[in-house]
Tab-separated table of N, CA and C in Angstrom:
chain	number	residue	atom	x	y	z
V	1	UNK	N	-19.577	-2.299	26.924
V	1	UNK	CA	-20.838	-2.975	26.692
V	1	UNK	C	-20.666	-4.488	26.813
V	2	UNK	N	-19.621	-5.040	26.226
V	2	UNK	CA	-19.366	-6.474	26.330
V	2	UNK	C	-19.152	-6.894	27.780
V	3	UNK	N	-18.423	-6.070	28.507
V	3	UNK	CA	-18.162	-6.401	29.903
V	3	UNK	C	-19.468	-6.445	30.710
V	4	UNK	N	-20.351	-5.495	30.474
V	4	UNK	CA	-21.639	-5.486	31.169
V	4	UNK	C	-22.465	-6.716	30.784
V	5	UNK	N	-22.440	-7.069	29.513
V	5	UNK	CA	-23.160	-8.265	29.068
V	5	UNK	C	-22.590	-9.514	29.744
V	6	UNK	N	-21.271	-9.578	29.843
V	6	UNK	CA	-20.628	-10.722	30.470
V	6	UNK	C	-20.972	-10.800	31.958
V	7	UNK	N	-21.000	-9.662	32.621
V	7	UNK	CA	-21.351	-9.643	34.046
V	7	UNK	C	-22.804	-10.095	34.243
V	8	UNK	N	-23.667	-9.678	33.331
V	8	UNK	CA	-25.070	-10.119	33.403
V	8	UNK	C	-25.154	-11.626	33.198
V	9	UNK	N	-24.389	-12.128	32.234
V	9	UNK	CA	-24.361	-13.569	31.981
V	9	UNK	C	-23.886	-14.316	33.222
V	10	UNK	N	-22.835	-13.835	33.842
V	10	UNK	CA	-22.316	-14.487	35.056
V	10	UNK	C	-23.372	-14.514	36.161
V	11	UNK	N	-24.112	-13.434	36.309
V	11	UNK	CA	-25.167	-13.363	37.322
V	11	UNK	C	-26.275	-14.378	37.014
V	12	UNK	N	-26.660	-14.465	35.758
V	12	UNK	CA	-27.705	-15.418	35.371
V	12	UNK	C	-27.231	-16.859	35.541
V	13	UNK	N	-25.947	-17.104	35.319
V	13	UNK	CA	-25.391	-18.443	35.543
V	13	UNK	C	-25.442	-18.783	37.041
V	14	UNK	N	-25.232	-17.793	37.893
V	14	UNK	CA	-25.367	-18.020	39.339
V	14	UNK	C	-26.798	-18.426	39.685
V	15	UNK	N	-27.776	-17.750	39.085
V	15	UNK	CA	-29.182	-18.123	39.294
V	15	UNK	C	-29.437	-19.536	38.774
V	16	UNK	N	-28.820	-19.858	37.635
V	16	UNK	CA	-28.975	-21.200	37.066
V	16	UNK	C	-28.429	-22.251	38.029
V	17	UNK	N	-27.289	-21.985	38.619
V	17	UNK	CA	-26.711	-22.931	39.583
V	17	UNK	C	-27.667	-23.156	40.752
V	18	UNK	N	-28.277	-22.088	41.245
V	18	UNK	CA	-29.235	-22.221	42.347
V	18	UNK	C	-30.439	-23.060	41.931
V	19	UNK	N	-30.914	-22.839	40.710
V	19	UNK	CA	-32.055	-23.614	40.219
V	19	UNK	C	-31.684	-25.091	40.055
V	20	UNK	N	-30.452	-25.355	39.625
V	20	UNK	CA	-30.001	-26.737	39.497
V	20	UNK	C	-29.918	-27.419	40.856
V	21	UNK	N	-29.431	-26.708	41.847
V	21	UNK	CA	-29.363	-27.267	43.204
V	21	UNK	C	-30.769	-27.575	43.702
V	22	UNK	N	-31.690	-26.660	43.499
V	22	UNK	CA	-33.080	-26.873	43.913
V	22	UNK	C	-33.669	-28.089	43.193
V	23	UNK	N	-33.433	-28.164	41.885
V	23	UNK	CA	-33.917	-29.299	41.087
V	23	UNK	C	-33.342	-30.607	41.624
V	24	UNK	N	-32.039	-30.613	41.890
V	24	UNK	CA	-31.382	-31.835	42.389
V	24	UNK	C	-31.939	-32.262	43.734
V	25	UNK	N	-32.279	-31.302	44.580
V	25	UNK	CA	-32.876	-31.633	45.871
V	25	UNK	C	-34.193	-32.387	45.679
V	26	UNK	N	-35.035	-31.886	44.795
V	26	UNK	CA	-36.301	-32.567	44.510
V	26	UNK	C	-36.073	-33.911	43.833
V	27	UNK	N	-35.167	-33.936	42.868
V	27	UNK	CA	-34.883	-35.166	42.132
V	27	UNK	C	-34.409	-36.267	43.078
V	28	UNK	N	-33.512	-35.923	43.989
V	28	UNK	CA	-32.965	-36.921	44.914
V	28	UNK	C	-34.019	-37.490	45.848
V	29	UNK	N	-35.043	-36.720	46.144
V	29	UNK	CA	-36.120	-37.198	47.009
V	29	UNK	C	-37.131	-38.020	46.210
V	30	UNK	N	-37.521	-37.493	45.052
V	30	UNK	CA	-38.597	-38.120	44.275
V	30	UNK	C	-38.085	-39.291	43.433
V	31	UNK	N	-36.979	-39.086	42.727
V	31	UNK	CA	-36.397	-40.100	41.848
V	31	UNK	C	-34.952	-40.366	42.279
V	32	UNK	N	-34.734	-41.000	43.430
V	32	UNK	CA	-33.354	-41.235	43.866
V	32	UNK	C	-32.557	-42.015	42.815
V	33	UNK	N	-31.351	-41.615	42.586
V	33	UNK	CA	-30.397	-42.265	41.668
V	33	UNK	C	-30.748	-42.128	40.189
V	34	UNK	N	-31.756	-41.345	39.837
V	34	UNK	CA	-32.109	-41.175	38.423
V	34	UNK	C	-30.962	-40.531	37.656
V	35	UNK	N	-30.280	-39.590	38.275
V	35	UNK	CA	-29.193	-38.889	37.589
V	35	UNK	C	-28.029	-39.805	37.250
V	36	UNK	N	-27.891	-40.920	37.942
V	36	UNK	CA	-26.786	-41.854	37.692
V	36	UNK	C	-26.920	-42.541	36.328
V	37	UNK	N	-28.122	-42.506	35.767
V	37	UNK	CA	-28.378	-43.147	34.464
V	37	UNK	C	-27.780	-42.365	33.309
V	38	UNK	N	-27.442	-41.108	33.561
V	38	UNK	CA	-27.074	-40.222	32.465
V	38	UNK	C	-25.601	-39.869	32.481
V	39	UNK	N	-25.017	-39.990	31.316
V	39	UNK	CA	-23.629	-39.591	31.095
V	39	UNK	C	-23.656	-38.568	29.963
V	40	UNK	N	-22.561	-37.922	29.751
V	40	UNK	CA	-22.488	-37.026	28.606
V	40	UNK	C	-22.673	-35.574	28.982
V	41	UNK	N	-22.737	-34.763	27.956
V	41	UNK	CA	-22.716	-33.309	28.117
V	41	UNK	C	-23.905	-32.778	28.913
V	42	UNK	N	-25.106	-33.066	28.476
V	42	UNK	CA	-26.261	-32.466	29.147
V	42	UNK	C	-26.821	-33.353	30.247
V	43	UNK	N	-26.695	-34.668	30.102
V	43	UNK	CA	-27.158	-35.582	31.127
V	43	UNK	C	-28.602	-35.367	31.517
V	44	UNK	N	-28.844	-35.327	32.788
V	44	UNK	CA	-30.197	-35.184	33.319
V	44	UNK	C	-30.793	-33.823	32.964
V	45	UNK	N	-29.949	-32.848	32.599
V	45	UNK	CA	-30.428	-31.509	32.261
V	45	UNK	C	-30.802	-31.367	30.792
V	46	UNK	N	-30.753	-32.456	30.050
V	46	UNK	CA	-31.153	-32.430	28.648
V	46	UNK	C	-32.651	-32.204	28.514
V	47	UNK	N	-33.050	-31.753	27.352
V	47	UNK	CA	-34.460	-31.432	27.119
V	47	UNK	C	-35.371	-32.636	27.332
V	48	UNK	N	-34.985	-33.797	26.821
V	48	UNK	CA	-35.839	-34.981	26.906
V	48	UNK	C	-36.012	-35.464	28.347
V	49	UNK	N	-34.934	-35.687	29.110
V	49	UNK	CA	-35.140	-36.113	30.502
V	49	UNK	C	-35.971	-35.119	31.316
V	50	UNK	N	-35.731	-33.825	31.109
V	50	UNK	CA	-36.496	-32.833	31.861
V	50	UNK	C	-37.976	-32.861	31.481
V	51	UNK	N	-38.271	-33.034	30.215
V	51	UNK	CA	-39.676	-33.108	29.794
V	51	UNK	C	-40.353	-34.352	30.357
V	52	UNK	N	-39.625	-35.455	30.411
V	52	UNK	CA	-40.187	-36.686	30.993
V	52	UNK	C	-40.488	-36.471	32.470
V	53	UNK	N	-39.532	-35.901	33.187
V	53	UNK	CA	-39.721	-35.658	34.621
V	53	UNK	C	-40.852	-34.659	34.878
V	54	UNK	N	-40.977	-33.686	33.999
V	54	UNK	CA	-42.032	-32.690	34.162
V	54	UNK	C	-43.410	-33.319	33.939
V	55	UNK	N	-43.504	-34.184	32.938
V	55	UNK	CA	-44.783	-34.822	32.621
V	55	UNK	C	-45.121	-35.933	33.621
V	56	UNK	N	-44.098	-36.612	34.122
V	56	UNK	CA	-44.292	-37.723	35.066
V	56	UNK	C	-43.455	-37.437	36.326
V	57	UNK	N	-43.932	-36.559	37.208
V	57	UNK	CA	-43.128	-36.100	38.345
V	57	UNK	C	-42.991	-37.088	39.506
V	58	UNK	N	-43.351	-38.344	39.277
V	58	UNK	CA	-43.177	-39.386	40.294
V	58	UNK	C	-42.972	-40.708	39.556
V	59	UNK	N	-42.105	-41.593	40.062
V	59	UNK	CA	-41.873	-42.873	39.381
V	59	UNK	C	-43.155	-43.662	39.125
V	60	UNK	N	-44.101	-43.618	40.050
V	60	UNK	CA	-45.362	-44.351	39.865
V	60	UNK	C	-46.133	-43.820	38.667
V	61	UNK	N	-46.065	-42.519	38.425
V	61	UNK	CA	-46.747	-41.927	37.274
V	61	UNK	C	-46.094	-42.360	35.963
V	62	UNK	N	-44.782	-42.445	35.970
V	62	UNK	CA	-44.059	-42.891	34.772
V	62	UNK	C	-44.364	-44.359	34.492
V	63	UNK	N	-44.305	-45.182	35.523
V	63	UNK	CA	-44.499	-46.622	35.351
V	63	UNK	C	-45.952	-46.991	35.044
V	64	UNK	N	-46.840	-46.073	35.273
V	64	UNK	CA	-48.262	-46.292	34.999
V	64	UNK	C	-48.527	-46.356	33.486
V	65	UNK	N	-47.599	-45.811	32.711
V	65	UNK	CA	-47.744	-45.765	31.249
V	65	UNK	C	-46.738	-46.706	30.591
V	66	UNK	N	-47.096	-47.188	29.417
V	66	UNK	CA	-46.158	-48.015	28.657
V	66	UNK	C	-45.064	-47.111	28.078
V	67	UNK	N	-43.919	-47.691	27.870
V	67	UNK	CA	-42.789	-46.923	27.321
V	67	UNK	C	-43.154	-46.268	25.999
V	68	UNK	N	-43.853	-46.981	25.148
V	68	UNK	CA	-44.224	-46.457	23.831
V	68	UNK	C	-45.092	-45.203	23.957
V	69	UNK	N	-45.979	-45.214	24.945
V	69	UNK	CA	-46.863	-44.061	25.175
V	69	UNK	C	-46.051	-42.848	25.599
V	70	UNK	N	-45.089	-43.074	26.475
V	70	UNK	CA	-44.225	-41.991	26.953
V	70	UNK	C	-43.398	-41.447	25.793
V	71	UNK	N	-42.849	-42.353	24.987
V	71	UNK	CA	-42.030	-41.942	23.837
V	71	UNK	C	-42.845	-41.050	22.899
V	72	UNK	N	-44.048	-41.464	22.558
V	72	UNK	CA	-44.892	-40.683	21.644
V	72	UNK	C	-45.178	-39.292	22.204
V	73	UNK	N	-45.489	-39.230	23.500
V	73	UNK	CA	-45.794	-37.936	24.127
V	73	UNK	C	-44.585	-37.012	24.110
V	74	UNK	N	-43.411	-37.552	24.381
V	74	UNK	CA	-42.198	-36.729	24.462
V	74	UNK	C	-41.708	-36.337	23.072
V	75	UNK	N	-41.827	-37.236	22.097
V	75	UNK	CA	-41.430	-36.894	20.719
V	75	UNK	C	-42.287	-35.741	20.226
V	76	UNK	N	-43.576	-35.798	20.499
V	76	UNK	CA	-44.493	-34.732	20.079
V	76	UNK	C	-44.125	-33.407	20.738
V	77	UNK	N	-43.746	-33.472	22.005
V	77	UNK	CA	-43.429	-32.261	22.776
V	77	UNK	C	-42.082	-31.656	22.371
V	78	UNK	N	-41.086	-32.509	22.094
V	78	UNK	CA	-39.719	-32.016	21.863
V	78	UNK	C	-39.282	-32.017	20.410
V	79	UNK	N	-39.976	-32.749	19.554
V	79	UNK	CA	-39.578	-32.899	18.147
V	79	UNK	C	-38.219	-33.572	17.983
V	80	UNK	N	-37.831	-34.390	18.953
V	80	UNK	CA	-36.592	-35.161	18.832
V	80	UNK	C	-36.860	-36.457	18.077
V	81	UNK	N	-35.800	-37.057	17.595
V	81	UNK	CA	-35.839	-38.332	16.902
V	81	UNK	C	-36.415	-39.402	17.830
V	82	UNK	N	-37.291	-40.253	17.309
V	82	UNK	CA	-37.952	-41.290	18.107
V	82	UNK	C	-36.942	-42.241	18.747
V	83	UNK	N	-35.922	-42.654	18.001
V	83	UNK	CA	-34.911	-43.566	18.555
V	83	UNK	C	-34.170	-42.933	19.725
V	84	UNK	N	-33.844	-41.668	19.586
V	84	UNK	CA	-33.148	-40.930	20.646
V	84	UNK	C	-34.003	-40.893	21.907
V	85	UNK	N	-35.268	-40.541	21.742
V	85	UNK	CA	-36.189	-40.458	22.877
V	85	UNK	C	-36.416	-41.838	23.475
V	86	UNK	N	-36.531	-42.860	22.621
V	86	UNK	CA	-36.755	-44.233	23.092
V	86	UNK	C	-35.642	-44.679	24.034
V	87	UNK	N	-34.402	-44.382	23.686
V	87	UNK	CA	-33.267	-44.779	24.537
V	87	UNK	C	-33.355	-44.111	25.905
V	88	UNK	N	-33.670	-42.846	25.914
V	88	UNK	CA	-33.749	-42.108	27.178
V	88	UNK	C	-34.932	-42.600	28.014
V	89	UNK	N	-36.072	-42.785	27.378
V	89	UNK	CA	-37.262	-43.278	28.090
V	89	UNK	C	-36.969	-44.653	28.684
V	90	UNK	N	-36.360	-45.518	27.917
V	90	UNK	CA	-36.049	-46.867	28.402
V	90	UNK	C	-35.125	-46.799	29.622
V	91	UNK	N	-34.110	-45.977	29.541
V	91	UNK	CA	-33.176	-45.818	30.658
V	91	UNK	C	-33.893	-45.309	31.902
V	92	UNK	N	-34.724	-44.301	31.717
V	92	UNK	CA	-35.447	-43.728	32.856
V	92	UNK	C	-36.493	-44.695	33.391
V	93	UNK	N	-37.119	-45.438	32.509
V	93	UNK	CA	-38.125	-46.423	32.898
V	93	UNK	C	-37.480	-47.508	33.766
V	94	UNK	N	-36.318	-48.007	33.339
V	94	UNK	CA	-35.615	-49.030	34.117
V	94	UNK	C	-35.206	-48.495	35.487
V	95	UNK	N	-34.728	-47.282	35.522
V	95	UNK	CA	-34.339	-46.675	36.789
V	95	UNK	C	-35.551	-46.514	37.712
V	96	UNK	N	-36.673	-46.104	37.139
V	96	UNK	CA	-37.891	-45.912	37.928
V	96	UNK	C	-38.399	-47.227	38.502
V	97	UNK	N	-38.164	-48.323	37.800
V	97	UNK	CA	-38.602	-49.630	38.288
V	97	UNK	C	-37.847	-50.043	39.554
V	98	UNK	N	-36.623	-49.578	39.693
V	98	UNK	CA	-35.799	-49.935	40.845
V	98	UNK	C	-35.684	-48.793	41.852
V	99	UNK	N	-36.539	-47.828	41.699
V	99	UNK	CA	-36.480	-46.607	42.496
V	99	UNK	C	-37.452	-46.691	43.679
V	100	UNK	N	-36.980	-46.271	44.831
V	100	UNK	CA	-37.840	-46.165	46.015
V	100	UNK	C	-37.958	-44.695	46.368
V	101	UNK	N	-39.007	-44.093	45.871
V	101	UNK	CA	-39.201	-42.661	46.067
V	101	UNK	C	-39.395	-42.336	47.541
V	102	UNK	N	-38.892	-41.186	47.927
V	102	UNK	CA	-39.021	-40.733	49.308
V	102	UNK	C	-40.312	-40.001	49.586
V	103	UNK	N	-41.181	-39.907	48.582
V	103	UNK	CA	-42.463	-39.208	48.740
V	103	UNK	C	-43.573	-40.023	48.095
V	104	UNK	N	-44.790	-39.742	48.521
V	104	UNK	CA	-45.976	-40.354	47.921
V	104	UNK	C	-46.492	-39.460	46.806
V	105	UNK	N	-47.348	-40.006	45.988
V	105	UNK	CA	-47.921	-39.263	44.863
V	105	UNK	C	-48.622	-37.975	45.282
V	106	UNK	N	-49.231	-37.978	46.456
V	106	UNK	CA	-50.006	-36.823	46.921
V	106	UNK	C	-49.148	-35.762	47.604
V	107	UNK	N	-47.884	-36.023	47.806
V	107	UNK	CA	-47.028	-35.099	48.558
V	107	UNK	C	-46.748	-33.812	47.784
V	108	UNK	N	-46.468	-32.779	48.549
V	108	UNK	CA	-46.192	-31.437	48.035
V	108	UNK	C	-45.075	-31.436	46.989
V	109	UNK	N	-44.020	-32.167	47.253
V	109	UNK	CA	-42.862	-32.179	46.355
V	109	UNK	C	-43.241	-32.608	44.945
V	110	UNK	N	-44.121	-33.574	44.839
V	110	UNK	CA	-44.548	-34.071	43.526
V	110	UNK	C	-45.344	-32.999	42.788
V	111	UNK	N	-46.164	-32.269	43.525
V	111	UNK	CA	-46.971	-31.207	42.910
V	111	UNK	C	-46.103	-30.045	42.429
V	112	UNK	N	-45.033	-29.754	43.149
V	112	UNK	CA	-44.179	-28.598	42.847
V	112	UNK	C	-43.076	-28.932	41.837
V	113	UNK	N	-42.713	-30.201	41.734
V	113	UNK	CA	-41.588	-30.609	40.887
V	113	UNK	C	-41.698	-30.099	39.444
V	114	UNK	N	-42.852	-30.188	38.773
V	114	UNK	CA	-42.938	-29.652	37.401
V	114	UNK	C	-42.631	-28.149	37.330
V	115	UNK	N	-43.035	-27.393	38.332
V	115	UNK	CA	-42.736	-25.952	38.369
V	115	UNK	C	-41.239	-25.714	38.535
V	116	UNK	N	-40.609	-26.518	39.364
V	116	UNK	CA	-39.162	-26.414	39.577
V	116	UNK	C	-38.434	-26.676	38.260
V	117	UNK	N	-38.887	-27.688	37.531
V	117	UNK	CA	-38.277	-28.025	36.242
V	117	UNK	C	-38.510	-26.907	35.230
V	118	UNK	N	-39.702	-26.358	35.209
V	118	UNK	CA	-40.020	-25.254	34.287
V	118	UNK	C	-39.119	-24.050	34.552
V	119	UNK	N	-38.932	-23.713	35.821
V	119	UNK	CA	-38.046	-22.592	36.178
V	119	UNK	C	-36.615	-22.874	35.737
V	120	UNK	N	-36.167	-24.107	35.935
V	120	UNK	CA	-34.820	-24.503	35.509
V	120	UNK	C	-34.680	-24.368	33.997
V	121	UNK	N	-35.652	-24.873	33.251
V	121	UNK	CA	-35.600	-24.793	31.788
V	121	UNK	C	-35.587	-23.341	31.320
V	122	UNK	N	-36.419	-22.511	31.923
V	122	UNK	CA	-36.453	-21.090	31.550
V	122	UNK	C	-35.127	-20.410	31.831
V	123	UNK	N	-34.500	-20.746	32.953
V	123	UNK	CA	-33.207	-20.147	33.293
V	123	UNK	C	-32.123	-20.624	32.333
V	124	UNK	N	-32.173	-21.887	31.937
V	124	UNK	CA	-31.205	-22.403	30.971
V	124	UNK	C	-31.340	-21.675	29.633
V	125	UNK	N	-32.576	-21.447	29.209
V	125	UNK	CA	-32.835	-20.732	27.953
V	125	UNK	C	-32.326	-19.296	28.063
V	126	UNK	N	-32.615	-18.657	29.176
V	126	UNK	CA	-32.180	-17.274	29.374
V	126	UNK	C	-30.659	-17.159	29.312
V	127	UNK	N	-29.957	-18.065	29.974
V	127	UNK	CA	-28.493	-18.049	29.944
V	127	UNK	C	-27.968	-18.248	28.525
V	128	UNK	N	-28.566	-19.180	27.809
V	128	UNK	CA	-28.127	-19.444	26.436
V	128	UNK	C	-28.370	-18.244	25.530
V	129	UNK	N	-29.506	-17.581	25.682
V	129	UNK	CA	-29.802	-16.393	24.873
V	129	UNK	C	-28.802	-15.277	25.149
V	130	UNK	N	-28.500	-15.043	26.417
V	130	UNK	CA	-27.549	-13.990	26.775
V	130	UNK	C	-26.168	-14.327	26.229
V	131	UNK	N	-25.778	-15.598	26.358
V	131	UNK	CA	-24.473	-16.020	25.854
V	131	UNK	C	-24.391	-15.828	24.342
V	132	UNK	N	-25.429	-16.199	23.616
V	132	UNK	CA	-25.425	-16.036	22.162
V	132	UNK	C	-25.364	-14.559	21.769
V	133	UNK	N	-26.039	-13.721	22.524
V	133	UNK	CA	-25.985	-12.279	22.277
V	133	UNK	C	-24.567	-11.759	22.539
V	134	UNK	N	-23.959	-12.236	23.609
V	134	UNK	CA	-22.585	-11.851	23.946
V	134	UNK	C	-21.617	-12.287	22.852
V	135	UNK	N	-21.755	-13.508	22.393
V	135	UNK	CA	-20.891	-14.018	21.324
V	135	UNK	C	-21.105	-13.202	20.047
V	136	UNK	N	-22.351	-12.881	19.745
V	136	UNK	CA	-22.656	-12.068	18.560
V	136	UNK	C	-21.979	-10.710	18.603
V	137	UNK	N	-22.006	-10.064	19.752
V	137	UNK	CA	-21.344	-8.764	19.909
V	137	UNK	C	-19.831	-8.914	19.843
V	138	UNK	N	-19.309	-9.973	20.482
V	138	UNK	CA	-17.859	-10.180	20.499
V	138	UNK	C	-17.318	-10.477	19.102
V	139	UNK	N	-18.125	-11.088	18.261
V	139	UNK	CA	-17.694	-11.388	16.882
V	139	UNK	C	-17.376	-10.114	16.095
V	140	UNK	N	-17.913	-9.016	16.524
V	140	UNK	CA	-17.671	-7.747	15.844
V	140	UNK	C	-16.269	-7.213	16.133
V	141	UNK	N	-15.648	-7.747	17.183
V	141	UNK	CA	-14.285	-7.336	17.536
V	141	UNK	C	-13.327	-8.019	16.558
V	142	UNK	N	-12.385	-7.265	15.985
V	142	UNK	CA	-11.518	-7.814	14.930
V	142	UNK	C	-10.720	-9.061	15.328
V	143	UNK	N	-10.344	-9.189	16.571
V	143	UNK	CA	-9.501	-10.315	16.969
V	143	UNK	C	-10.287	-11.467	17.596
V	144	UNK	N	-11.601	-11.465	17.463
V	144	UNK	CA	-12.417	-12.544	18.031
V	144	UNK	C	-12.018	-13.898	17.460
V	145	UNK	N	-11.961	-14.009	16.135
V	145	UNK	CA	-11.643	-15.295	15.497
V	145	UNK	C	-10.250	-15.774	15.893
V	146	UNK	N	-9.329	-14.851	16.053
V	146	UNK	CA	-7.967	-15.211	16.463
V	146	UNK	C	-7.988	-15.828	17.863
V	147	UNK	N	-8.694	-15.185	18.787
V	147	UNK	CA	-8.775	-15.698	20.162
V	147	UNK	C	-9.523	-17.029	20.181
V	148	UNK	N	-10.612	-17.126	19.427
V	148	UNK	CA	-11.415	-18.354	19.390
V	148	UNK	C	-10.664	-19.518	18.747
V	149	UNK	N	-9.643	-19.227	17.947
V	149	UNK	CA	-8.892	-20.291	17.273
V	149	UNK	C	-7.837	-20.933	18.175
V	150	UNK	N	-7.587	-20.356	19.329
V	150	UNK	CA	-6.616	-20.937	20.264
V	150	UNK	C	-7.180	-22.249	20.791
V	151	UNK	N	-6.356	-23.290	20.787
V	151	UNK	CA	-6.791	-24.605	21.259
V	151	UNK	C	-7.298	-24.491	22.696
V	152	UNK	N	-8.488	-25.009	22.918
V	152	UNK	CA	-9.074	-24.984	24.254
V	152	UNK	C	-9.958	-23.777	24.517
V	153	UNK	N	-9.974	-22.838	23.586
V	153	UNK	CA	-10.824	-21.656	23.733
V	153	UNK	C	-11.852	-21.665	22.611
V	154	UNK	N	-13.093	-21.821	22.984
V	154	UNK	CA	-14.181	-21.807	22.014
V	154	UNK	C	-14.798	-20.423	21.937
V	155	UNK	N	-15.936	-20.342	21.295
V	155	UNK	CA	-16.622	-19.057	21.113
V	155	UNK	C	-17.059	-18.462	22.449
V	156	UNK	N	-17.541	-19.312	23.344
V	156	UNK	CA	-17.986	-18.860	24.657
V	156	UNK	C	-16.853	-18.171	25.410
V	157	UNK	N	-15.763	-18.889	25.593
V	157	UNK	CA	-14.633	-18.340	26.351
V	157	UNK	C	-13.985	-17.163	25.631
V	158	UNK	N	-13.908	-17.227	24.322
V	158	UNK	CA	-13.326	-16.118	23.555
V	158	UNK	C	-14.124	-14.841	23.792
V	159	UNK	N	-15.450	-14.935	23.699
V	159	UNK	CA	-16.301	-13.762	23.916
V	159	UNK	C	-16.136	-13.223	25.322
V	160	UNK	N	-16.056	-14.117	26.296
V	160	UNK	CA	-15.956	-13.691	27.689
V	160	UNK	C	-14.576	-13.110	28.000
V	161	UNK	N	-13.537	-13.655	27.388
V	161	UNK	CA	-12.193	-13.090	27.559
V	161	UNK	C	-12.119	-11.683	26.977
V	162	UNK	N	-12.627	-11.548	25.783
V	162	UNK	CA	-12.626	-10.240	25.126
V	162	UNK	C	-13.435	-9.237	25.938
V	163	UNK	N	-14.556	-9.686	26.473
V	163	UNK	CA	-15.407	-8.806	27.288
V	163	UNK	C	-14.664	-8.295	28.515
V	164	UNK	N	-13.903	-9.158	29.152
V	164	UNK	CA	-13.209	-8.769	30.380
V	164	UNK	C	-11.892	-8.041	30.114
V	165	UNK	N	-11.230	-8.391	29.022
V	165	UNK	CA	-9.940	-7.761	28.729
V	165	UNK	C	-10.098	-6.397	28.074
V	166	UNK	N	-11.205	-6.199	27.397
V	166	UNK	CA	-11.410	-4.912	26.729
V	166	UNK	C	-10.537	-4.794	25.496
V	167	UNK	N	-10.046	-3.600	25.267
V	167	UNK	CA	-9.219	-3.323	24.082
V	167	UNK	C	-7.848	-3.956	24.272
V	168	UNK	N	-7.603	-5.025	23.569
V	168	UNK	CA	-6.336	-5.748	23.749
V	168	UNK	C	-5.159	-5.031	23.106
V	169	UNK	N	-5.407	-4.052	22.272
V	169	UNK	CA	-4.303	-3.318	21.654
V	169	UNK	C	-3.583	-2.450	22.682
V	170	UNK	N	-4.163	-2.267	23.855
V	170	UNK	CA	-3.499	-1.476	24.903
V	170	UNK	C	-2.338	-2.229	25.540
V	171	UNK	N	-2.240	-3.538	25.277
V	171	UNK	CA	-1.130	-4.334	25.802
V	171	UNK	C	-0.033	-4.390	24.744
V	172	UNK	N	1.179	-4.037	25.134
V	172	UNK	CA	2.299	-4.027	24.188
V	172	UNK	C	2.841	-5.413	23.899
V	173	UNK	N	2.682	-6.328	24.862
V	173	UNK	CA	3.164	-7.684	24.676
V	173	UNK	C	2.370	-8.654	25.565
V	174	UNK	N	2.650	-9.935	25.402
V	174	UNK	CA	1.892	-10.942	26.138
V	174	UNK	C	2.158	-10.888	27.641
V	175	UNK	N	3.331	-10.388	28.058
V	175	UNK	CA	3.628	-10.279	29.483
V	175	UNK	C	2.696	-9.265	30.154
V	176	UNK	N	2.439	-8.175	29.465
V	176	UNK	CA	1.517	-7.184	30.002
V	176	UNK	C	0.106	-7.746	30.114
V	177	UNK	N	-0.285	-8.489	29.113
V	177	UNK	CA	-1.611	-9.115	29.154
V	177	UNK	C	-1.691	-10.105	30.311
V	178	UNK	N	-0.656	-10.928	30.481
V	178	UNK	CA	-0.639	-11.900	31.580
V	178	UNK	C	-0.651	-11.210	32.942
V	179	UNK	N	0.070	-10.105	33.047
V	179	UNK	CA	0.090	-9.353	34.313
V	179	UNK	C	-1.282	-8.779	34.615
V	180	UNK	N	-1.949	-8.268	33.593
V	180	UNK	CA	-3.285	-7.737	33.775
V	180	UNK	C	-4.255	-8.836	34.208
V	181	UNK	N	-4.135	-9.976	33.542
V	181	UNK	CA	-5.034	-11.109	33.854
V	181	UNK	C	-4.801	-11.583	35.279
């Protein structure tokens, strides 16, 4: 069962990668260099940047509003801390000011961009839900905590290793496990 869940997760991650590529194609045309503003774990794929891009799918639409107005709209939508949202809005606002979009406001890409972002967000949620379900099932295995405690292996990788390795008691020693892997 864990192995099937893991295979499903891998398939959904493949779909997520395709959605990210599609999103990046639109982003590079509509908001060139916007992704360069973001560092860190989630970067441009974070909830706040995606909500901003979804609400303002063209730099001209973003710049048409004051930063404070954008912050209020996004805080209401995401329930994030105002200071956190303010920093992201300011960064995106500055980038949009120096941005030369490859499309006009009336172009097809601008109309479709919010849908592309929505599909990406839904796929990200789906992957996270499947992963959490997989981790929940893997926690029931007696050696989950032991595997997860290995440096460099978190809950995600521990669950996926257990899913693929199956019953680890069938290995008499670590050499057998390594050979199987």
